[in-house]
Structure formats: C-alpha cells, structure tokens
Short mmCIF file of C-alpha atoms in Angstrom, two decimals:
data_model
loop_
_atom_site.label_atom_id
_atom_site.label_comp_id
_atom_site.label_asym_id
_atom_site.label_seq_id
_atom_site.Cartn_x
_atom_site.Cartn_y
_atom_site.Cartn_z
CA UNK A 1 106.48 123.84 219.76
CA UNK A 2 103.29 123.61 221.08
CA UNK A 3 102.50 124.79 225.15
CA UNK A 4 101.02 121.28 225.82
CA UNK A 5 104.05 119.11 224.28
CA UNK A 6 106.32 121.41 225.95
CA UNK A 7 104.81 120.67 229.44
CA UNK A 8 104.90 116.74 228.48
CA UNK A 9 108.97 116.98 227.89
CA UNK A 10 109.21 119.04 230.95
CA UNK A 11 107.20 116.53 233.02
CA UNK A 12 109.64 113.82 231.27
CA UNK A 13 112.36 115.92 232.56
CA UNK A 14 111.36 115.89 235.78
CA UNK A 15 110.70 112.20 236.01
CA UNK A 16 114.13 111.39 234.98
CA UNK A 17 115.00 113.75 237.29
CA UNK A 18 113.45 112.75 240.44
CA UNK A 19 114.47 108.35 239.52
CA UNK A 20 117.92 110.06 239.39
CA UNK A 21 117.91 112.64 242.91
CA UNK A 22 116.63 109.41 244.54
CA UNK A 23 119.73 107.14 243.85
CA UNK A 24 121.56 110.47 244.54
CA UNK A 25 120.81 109.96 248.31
CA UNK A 26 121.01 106.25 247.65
CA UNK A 27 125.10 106.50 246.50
CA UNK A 28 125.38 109.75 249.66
CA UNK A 29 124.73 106.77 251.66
CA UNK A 30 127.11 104.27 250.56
CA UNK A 31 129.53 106.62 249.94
CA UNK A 32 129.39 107.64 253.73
CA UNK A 33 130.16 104.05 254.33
CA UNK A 34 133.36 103.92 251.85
CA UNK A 35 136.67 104.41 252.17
CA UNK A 36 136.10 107.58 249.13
CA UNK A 37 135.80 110.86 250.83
CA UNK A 38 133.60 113.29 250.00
CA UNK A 39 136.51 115.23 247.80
CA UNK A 40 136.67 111.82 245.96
CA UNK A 41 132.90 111.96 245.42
CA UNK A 42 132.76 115.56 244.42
CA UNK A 43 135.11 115.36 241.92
CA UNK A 44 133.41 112.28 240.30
CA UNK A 45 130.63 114.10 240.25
CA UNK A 46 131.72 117.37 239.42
CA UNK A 47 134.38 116.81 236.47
CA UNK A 48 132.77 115.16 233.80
CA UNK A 49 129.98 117.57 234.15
CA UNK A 50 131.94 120.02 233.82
CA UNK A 51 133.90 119.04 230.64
CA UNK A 52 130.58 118.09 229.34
CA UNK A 53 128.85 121.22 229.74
CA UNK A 54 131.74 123.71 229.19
CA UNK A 55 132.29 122.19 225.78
CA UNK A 56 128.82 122.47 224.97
CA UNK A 57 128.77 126.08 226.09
CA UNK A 58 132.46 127.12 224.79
CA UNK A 59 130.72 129.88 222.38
CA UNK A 60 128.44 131.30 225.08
CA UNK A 61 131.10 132.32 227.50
CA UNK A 62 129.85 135.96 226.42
CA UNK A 63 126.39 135.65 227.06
CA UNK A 64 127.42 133.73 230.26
CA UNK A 65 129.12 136.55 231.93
CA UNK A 66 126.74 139.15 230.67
CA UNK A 67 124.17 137.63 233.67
CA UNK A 68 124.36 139.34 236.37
CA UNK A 69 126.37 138.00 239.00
CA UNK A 70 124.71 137.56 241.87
CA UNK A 71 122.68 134.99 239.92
CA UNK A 72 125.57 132.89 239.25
CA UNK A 73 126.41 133.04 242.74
CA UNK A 74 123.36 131.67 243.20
CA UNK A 75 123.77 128.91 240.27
CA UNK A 76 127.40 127.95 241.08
CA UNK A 77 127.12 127.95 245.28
CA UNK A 78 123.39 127.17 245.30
CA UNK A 79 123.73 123.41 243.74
CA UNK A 80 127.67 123.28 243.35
CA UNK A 81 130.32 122.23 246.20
CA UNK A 82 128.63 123.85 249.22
CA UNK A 83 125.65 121.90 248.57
CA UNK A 84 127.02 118.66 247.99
CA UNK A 85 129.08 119.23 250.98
CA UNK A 86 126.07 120.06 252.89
CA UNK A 87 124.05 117.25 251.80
CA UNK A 88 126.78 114.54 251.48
CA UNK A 89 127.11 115.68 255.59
CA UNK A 90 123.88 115.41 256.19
CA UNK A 91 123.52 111.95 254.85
CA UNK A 92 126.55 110.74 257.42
CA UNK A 93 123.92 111.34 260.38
CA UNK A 94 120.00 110.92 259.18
CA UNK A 95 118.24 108.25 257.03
CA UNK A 96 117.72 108.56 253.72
CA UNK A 97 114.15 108.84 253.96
CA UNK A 98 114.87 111.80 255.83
CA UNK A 99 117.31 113.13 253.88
CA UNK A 100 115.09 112.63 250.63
CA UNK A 101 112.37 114.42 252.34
CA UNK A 102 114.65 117.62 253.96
CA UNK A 103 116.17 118.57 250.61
CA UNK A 104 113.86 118.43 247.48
CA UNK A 105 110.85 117.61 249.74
CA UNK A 106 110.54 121.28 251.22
CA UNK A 107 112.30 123.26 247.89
CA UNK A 108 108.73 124.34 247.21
CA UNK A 109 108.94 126.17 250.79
CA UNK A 110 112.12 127.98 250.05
CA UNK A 111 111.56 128.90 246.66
CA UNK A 112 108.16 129.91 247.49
CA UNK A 113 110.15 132.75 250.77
CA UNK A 114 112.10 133.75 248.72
CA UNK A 115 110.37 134.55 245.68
CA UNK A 116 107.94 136.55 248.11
CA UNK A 117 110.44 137.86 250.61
CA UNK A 118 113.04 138.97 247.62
CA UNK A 119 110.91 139.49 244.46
CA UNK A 120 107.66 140.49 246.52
CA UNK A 121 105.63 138.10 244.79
CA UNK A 122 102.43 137.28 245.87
CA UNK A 123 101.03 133.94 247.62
CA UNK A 124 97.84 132.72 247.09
CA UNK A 125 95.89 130.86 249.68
CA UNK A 126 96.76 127.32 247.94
CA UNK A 127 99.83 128.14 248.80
CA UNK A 128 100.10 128.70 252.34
CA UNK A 129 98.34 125.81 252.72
CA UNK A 130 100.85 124.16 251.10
CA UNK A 131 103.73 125.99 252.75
CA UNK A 132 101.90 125.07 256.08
CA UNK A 133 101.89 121.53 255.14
CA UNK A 134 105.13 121.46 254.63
CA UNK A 135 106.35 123.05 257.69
CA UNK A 136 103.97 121.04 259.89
CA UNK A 137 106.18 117.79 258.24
CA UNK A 138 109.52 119.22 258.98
CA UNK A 139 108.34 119.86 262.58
CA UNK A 140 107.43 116.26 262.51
CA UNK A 141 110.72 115.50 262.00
CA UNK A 142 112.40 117.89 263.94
CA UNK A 143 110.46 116.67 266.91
CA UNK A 144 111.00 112.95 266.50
CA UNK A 145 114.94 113.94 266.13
CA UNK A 146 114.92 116.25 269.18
CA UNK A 147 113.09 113.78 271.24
CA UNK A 148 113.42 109.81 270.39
CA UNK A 149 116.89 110.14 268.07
CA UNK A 150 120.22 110.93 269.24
CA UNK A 151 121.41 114.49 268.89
CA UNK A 152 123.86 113.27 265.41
CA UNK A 153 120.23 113.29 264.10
CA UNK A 154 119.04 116.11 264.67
CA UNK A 155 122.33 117.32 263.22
CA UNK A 156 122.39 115.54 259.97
CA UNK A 157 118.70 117.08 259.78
CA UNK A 158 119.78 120.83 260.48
CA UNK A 159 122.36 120.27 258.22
CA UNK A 160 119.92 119.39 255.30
CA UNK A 161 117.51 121.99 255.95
CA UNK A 162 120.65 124.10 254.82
CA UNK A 163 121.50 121.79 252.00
CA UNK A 164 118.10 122.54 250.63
CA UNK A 165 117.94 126.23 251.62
CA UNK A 166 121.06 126.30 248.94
CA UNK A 167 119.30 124.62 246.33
CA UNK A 168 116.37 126.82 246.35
CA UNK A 169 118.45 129.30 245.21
CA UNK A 170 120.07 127.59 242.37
CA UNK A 171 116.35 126.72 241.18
CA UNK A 172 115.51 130.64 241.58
CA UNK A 173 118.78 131.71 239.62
CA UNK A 174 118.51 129.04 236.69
CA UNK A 175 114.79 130.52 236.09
CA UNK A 176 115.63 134.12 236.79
CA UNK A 177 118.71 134.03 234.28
CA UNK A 178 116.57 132.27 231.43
CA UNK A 179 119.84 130.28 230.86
CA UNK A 180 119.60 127.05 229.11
CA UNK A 181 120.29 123.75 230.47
CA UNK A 182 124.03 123.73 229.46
CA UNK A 183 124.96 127.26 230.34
CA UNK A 184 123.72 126.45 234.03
CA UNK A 185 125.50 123.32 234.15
CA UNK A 186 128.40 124.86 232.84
CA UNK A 187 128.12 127.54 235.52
CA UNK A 188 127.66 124.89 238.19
CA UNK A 189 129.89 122.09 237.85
CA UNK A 190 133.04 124.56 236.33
CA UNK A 191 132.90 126.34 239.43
CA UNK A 192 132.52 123.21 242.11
CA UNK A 193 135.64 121.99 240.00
CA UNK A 194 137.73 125.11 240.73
CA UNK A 195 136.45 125.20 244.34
CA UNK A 196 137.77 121.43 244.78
CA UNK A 197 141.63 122.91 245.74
CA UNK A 198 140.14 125.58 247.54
CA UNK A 199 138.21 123.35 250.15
CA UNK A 200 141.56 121.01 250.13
CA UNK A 201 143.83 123.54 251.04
CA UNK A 202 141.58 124.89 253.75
CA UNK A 203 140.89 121.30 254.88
CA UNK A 204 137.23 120.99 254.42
CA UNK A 205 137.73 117.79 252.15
CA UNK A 206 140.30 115.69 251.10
CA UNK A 207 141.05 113.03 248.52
CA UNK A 208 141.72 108.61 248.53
CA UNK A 209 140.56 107.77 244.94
CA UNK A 210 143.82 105.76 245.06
CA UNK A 211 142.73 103.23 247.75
CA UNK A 212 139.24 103.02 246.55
CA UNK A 213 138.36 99.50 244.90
CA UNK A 214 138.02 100.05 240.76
CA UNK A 215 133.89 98.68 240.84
CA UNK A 216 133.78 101.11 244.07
CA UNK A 217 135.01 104.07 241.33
CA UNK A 218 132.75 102.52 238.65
CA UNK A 219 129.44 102.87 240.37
CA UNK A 220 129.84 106.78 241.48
CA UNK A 221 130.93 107.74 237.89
CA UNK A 222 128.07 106.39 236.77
CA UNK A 223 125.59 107.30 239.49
CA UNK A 224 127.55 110.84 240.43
CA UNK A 225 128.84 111.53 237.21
CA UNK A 226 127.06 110.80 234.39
CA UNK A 227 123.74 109.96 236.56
CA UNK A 228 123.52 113.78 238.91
CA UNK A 229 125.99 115.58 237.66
CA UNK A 230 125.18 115.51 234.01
CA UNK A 231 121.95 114.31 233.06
CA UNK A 232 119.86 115.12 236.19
CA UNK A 233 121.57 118.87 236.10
CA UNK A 234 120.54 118.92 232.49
CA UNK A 235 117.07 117.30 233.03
CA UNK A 236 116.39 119.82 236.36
CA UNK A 237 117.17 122.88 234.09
CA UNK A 238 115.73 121.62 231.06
CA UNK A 239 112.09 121.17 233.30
CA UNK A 240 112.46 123.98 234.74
CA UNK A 241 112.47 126.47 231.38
CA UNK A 242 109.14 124.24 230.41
CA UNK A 243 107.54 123.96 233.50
CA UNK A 244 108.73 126.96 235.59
CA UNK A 245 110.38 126.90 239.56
CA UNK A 246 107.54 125.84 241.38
CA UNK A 247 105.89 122.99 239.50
CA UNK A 248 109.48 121.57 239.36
CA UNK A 249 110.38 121.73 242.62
CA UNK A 250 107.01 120.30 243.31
CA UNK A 251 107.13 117.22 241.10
CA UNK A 252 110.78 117.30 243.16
CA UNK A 253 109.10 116.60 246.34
CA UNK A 254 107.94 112.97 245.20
CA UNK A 255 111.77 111.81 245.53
CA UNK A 256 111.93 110.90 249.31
CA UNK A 257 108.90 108.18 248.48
CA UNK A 258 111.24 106.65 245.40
CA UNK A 259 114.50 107.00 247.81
CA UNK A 260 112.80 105.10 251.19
CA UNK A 261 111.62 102.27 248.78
CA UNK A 262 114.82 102.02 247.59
CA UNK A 263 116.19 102.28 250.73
CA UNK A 264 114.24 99.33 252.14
CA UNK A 265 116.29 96.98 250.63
CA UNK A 266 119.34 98.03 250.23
CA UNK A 267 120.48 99.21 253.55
CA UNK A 268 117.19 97.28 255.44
CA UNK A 269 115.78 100.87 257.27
CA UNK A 270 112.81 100.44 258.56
CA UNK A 271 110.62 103.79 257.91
CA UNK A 272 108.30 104.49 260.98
CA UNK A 273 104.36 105.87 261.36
CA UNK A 274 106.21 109.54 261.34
CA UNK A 275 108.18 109.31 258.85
CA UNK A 276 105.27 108.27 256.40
CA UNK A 277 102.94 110.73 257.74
CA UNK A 278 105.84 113.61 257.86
CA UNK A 279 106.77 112.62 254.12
CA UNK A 280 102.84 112.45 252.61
CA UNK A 281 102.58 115.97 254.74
CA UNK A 282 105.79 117.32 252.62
CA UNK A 283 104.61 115.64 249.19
CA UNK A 284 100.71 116.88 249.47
CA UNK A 285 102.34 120.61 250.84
CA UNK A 286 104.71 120.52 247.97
CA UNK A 287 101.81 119.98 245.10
CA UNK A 288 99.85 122.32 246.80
CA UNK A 289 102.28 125.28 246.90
CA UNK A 290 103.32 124.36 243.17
CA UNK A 291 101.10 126.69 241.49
CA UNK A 292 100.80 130.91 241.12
CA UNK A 293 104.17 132.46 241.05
CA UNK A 294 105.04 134.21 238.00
CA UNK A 295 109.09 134.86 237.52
CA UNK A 296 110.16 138.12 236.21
CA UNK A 297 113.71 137.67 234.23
CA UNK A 298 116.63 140.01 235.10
CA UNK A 299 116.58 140.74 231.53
CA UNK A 300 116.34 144.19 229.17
CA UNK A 301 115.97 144.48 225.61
CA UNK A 302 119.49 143.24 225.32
CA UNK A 303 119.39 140.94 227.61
CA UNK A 304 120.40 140.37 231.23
CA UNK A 305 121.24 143.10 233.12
CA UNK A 306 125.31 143.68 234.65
CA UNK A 307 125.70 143.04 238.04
#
C-alpha cells in the first residue's frame, strides 16, 4: 500500500481514536458519580476486549511471548489496570478538561524523555520547543491547583501526571515490539483481566455490578467496552504502526478540546482563562514535539529478541 494512503488510515485511526479517549473521560466522570466501582468499570472495559483480541490472536501466542518481556510489561501495565486505576482516580478529584489535558495532552512529553533518556535518541530544536510548551501548560495547571483549588485537586492532577507517565510507555512498547493491533490488545486487556482478582484480594478495587441500574450497565459496555477497550485500543495501535509514536501521541493531544466541549453540557463546568490558555499551550507543544524520532525495533533477523 502506498506511504501516503497509509498515513490517511492512520490519521483515520487516530480520529476515531481521539472522538473515543474524549468520551473516555466523559464516562470516568459519571462513573465517579455511580454507584459502579471502579472494579465494575474495569471489568466492562477490560473483558470483552480481551475475548475479542485473544481470539483474534489465539495462533500468535508464539510470536507473542517471543517479545521480550520487559516490553510487555510495558504494554500490559502501561495502558492496562494500573492505568485505568490511575486515571479513573484522577477523574474523582479534577475536571475533565483537566484530566483530558494531563493524560494524552502531555504523552508527547513522556514519550519524547524517554525515547531520549532510554534509547538516547536525539531531540531536535522543534522539539524542545514543544516539550517546553508543554511543560509551561502543566505548570499552569499545577499552579492554579496549588494556589486557587483545594488540595483534592492538586491530587487528582498528580495522580494523572502518573496516569499518563504509564501510558507513554505502552505507546513506546506497542512501537518498539512492531506488534499488530490485536497482539497488543491481546497483551493489554488479557492481563488487566487476570489482575482484576489480584487488586480485589488486596483491596485496591472492589465490585457492585449487581446494584447497578441495567441502562447504567448498558452505557459503559458500550462506551468502556466496545468504545476504549476494543476499538480505540485497536485504532491507537493500528495509528501508531502507520504513523509512528510521536505523531500519534500528538494528534492525541487534541482530546482535552473535544472532552471540555463535551463537558460543557453535560456536567455544566465552566472552563476558565487558564485552562484554555494551559490546554492551547499543551495542544501547540504537542504538534510541535510530534516530529524527528526514529524507533529502532527490539528485533533480529528472527525477530524480537528474549528478554
């Protein structure tokens, strides 16, 4: 296929993908107002993904665990239970302007350390603009939280500065690996799945699907389920292998302007003179700092290397 029409289904991709990671914080919202726990949440999300995806990928369990494993890590914790436990957390305390702008708003920043702090590549001058852009937006924030918003704030914002530390890394390990689509969300929602008992018996999350209203359950397969945890997965990776990391996680940062307008009218937030001018700092940053990095593959002739 030709190099232009693959960027055109990438950019498709991403557009699905960043209509779908704004309703995400859209339904983190609601759900913090519900009587469905994050468990109940996770597992809506989470399970169907999971059948999905490990059906498709039932014959490449072999070239699965021939990655090297420190890449799954990164695939299965970086976007799996930790992160939605992170995020769905954060959401509880800050807006969902904020919240939109904290987690795929600022990827481009993470990805962008850590490809140079861990795989030495370089940064070109574009890019530390960028990289300052963004950080001079998430000090906007930070500020306004530390100074005019109660501390739960400032919290819920710490909390998705993590949330989107962790997804950097599943962004970095889904284009390191050079698996497809299905194999990462295979790798991803299988193992949030089998981490659901471990987080109940530890009592990080528990479980009410029984009291929740059946129209409640409705809406969070559908937006959870089928919406984030199977087509956006799919979409993310699928950009990502025609676009590459950065461009992704740049078109990415354009979600926290779909999620406030959204957010406008459904829960009535007002969005103040900061938050606009914190967000259009972390949107122009994140195009800026799209460009330059070129991923190496953990790969031989053979293919990926053993742990």
């Amino acid at each position: 296929m030709p190099a232009t029409s693959q960027r055109l289904l990438g950019l498709a991709a991403m557009l699905v993908t960043v209509t779908i990671w704004a309703s995400l914080f859209i339904s983190l919202r609601q759900a913090s107002q519900s009587v469905l726990t994050s468990g109940d949440i996770a597992l809506l999300r989470f399970l169907p993904a999971a059948l999905l995806f490990g059906w498709l990928s039932r014959h490449r369990v072999r070239h699965i665990a021939s990655v090297p494993k420190r890449y799954l890590f990164a695939i299965a914790f970086g976007a799996g239970l930790p992160f939605y436990l992170l995020a769905a957390t954060g959401m509880q305390f800050a807006p969902v302007a904020d919240g939109a702008s904290l987690i795929p708003g600022i990827l481009p920043l993470f990805v962008s350390a850590i490809a140079w702090g861990v795989y030495g590549e370089s940064l070109s001058v574009g890019r530390r603009l960028g990289i300052g852009l963004i950080v001079t937006g998430i000090g906007a924030f930070l500020w306004h939280s530390l100074f005019f918003s109660p501390w739960s704030v400032t919290q819920g914002h710490l909390i998705l500065l993590a949330a989107s530390i962790s997804w950097a890394w599943f962004t970095i390990g889904v284009r390191v690996t050079g698996l497809n689509a299905a194999e990462a969300g295979a790798v991803l929602a299988i193992s949030a799945v089998l981490l659901l008992p471990v987080g109940a018996m530890s009592g990080l999350i528990s479980f009410n699907l029984l009291q929740a209203p059946l129209g409640e359950l409705g809406y969070h397969v559908l937006a959870q389920g089928l919406g984030v945890g199977i087509i956006a997965n799919y979409s993310y990776a699928f950009a990502i292998r025609r676009l590459g990391a950065e461009m992704s996680a740049a078109i990415g940062a354009f979600t926290p302007v779909v999620a406030a307008l959204i957010a406008i009218p459904v829960f009535s937030e007002t969005v103040s003179a900061l938050t606009v001018v914190a967000m259009a700092l972390i949107v122009l940053g994140a195009v800026l700092a799209s460009e330059g990095i070129k991923w190496r593959r953990a790969q031989t002739k053979s293919g990926p290397q053993a742990a």
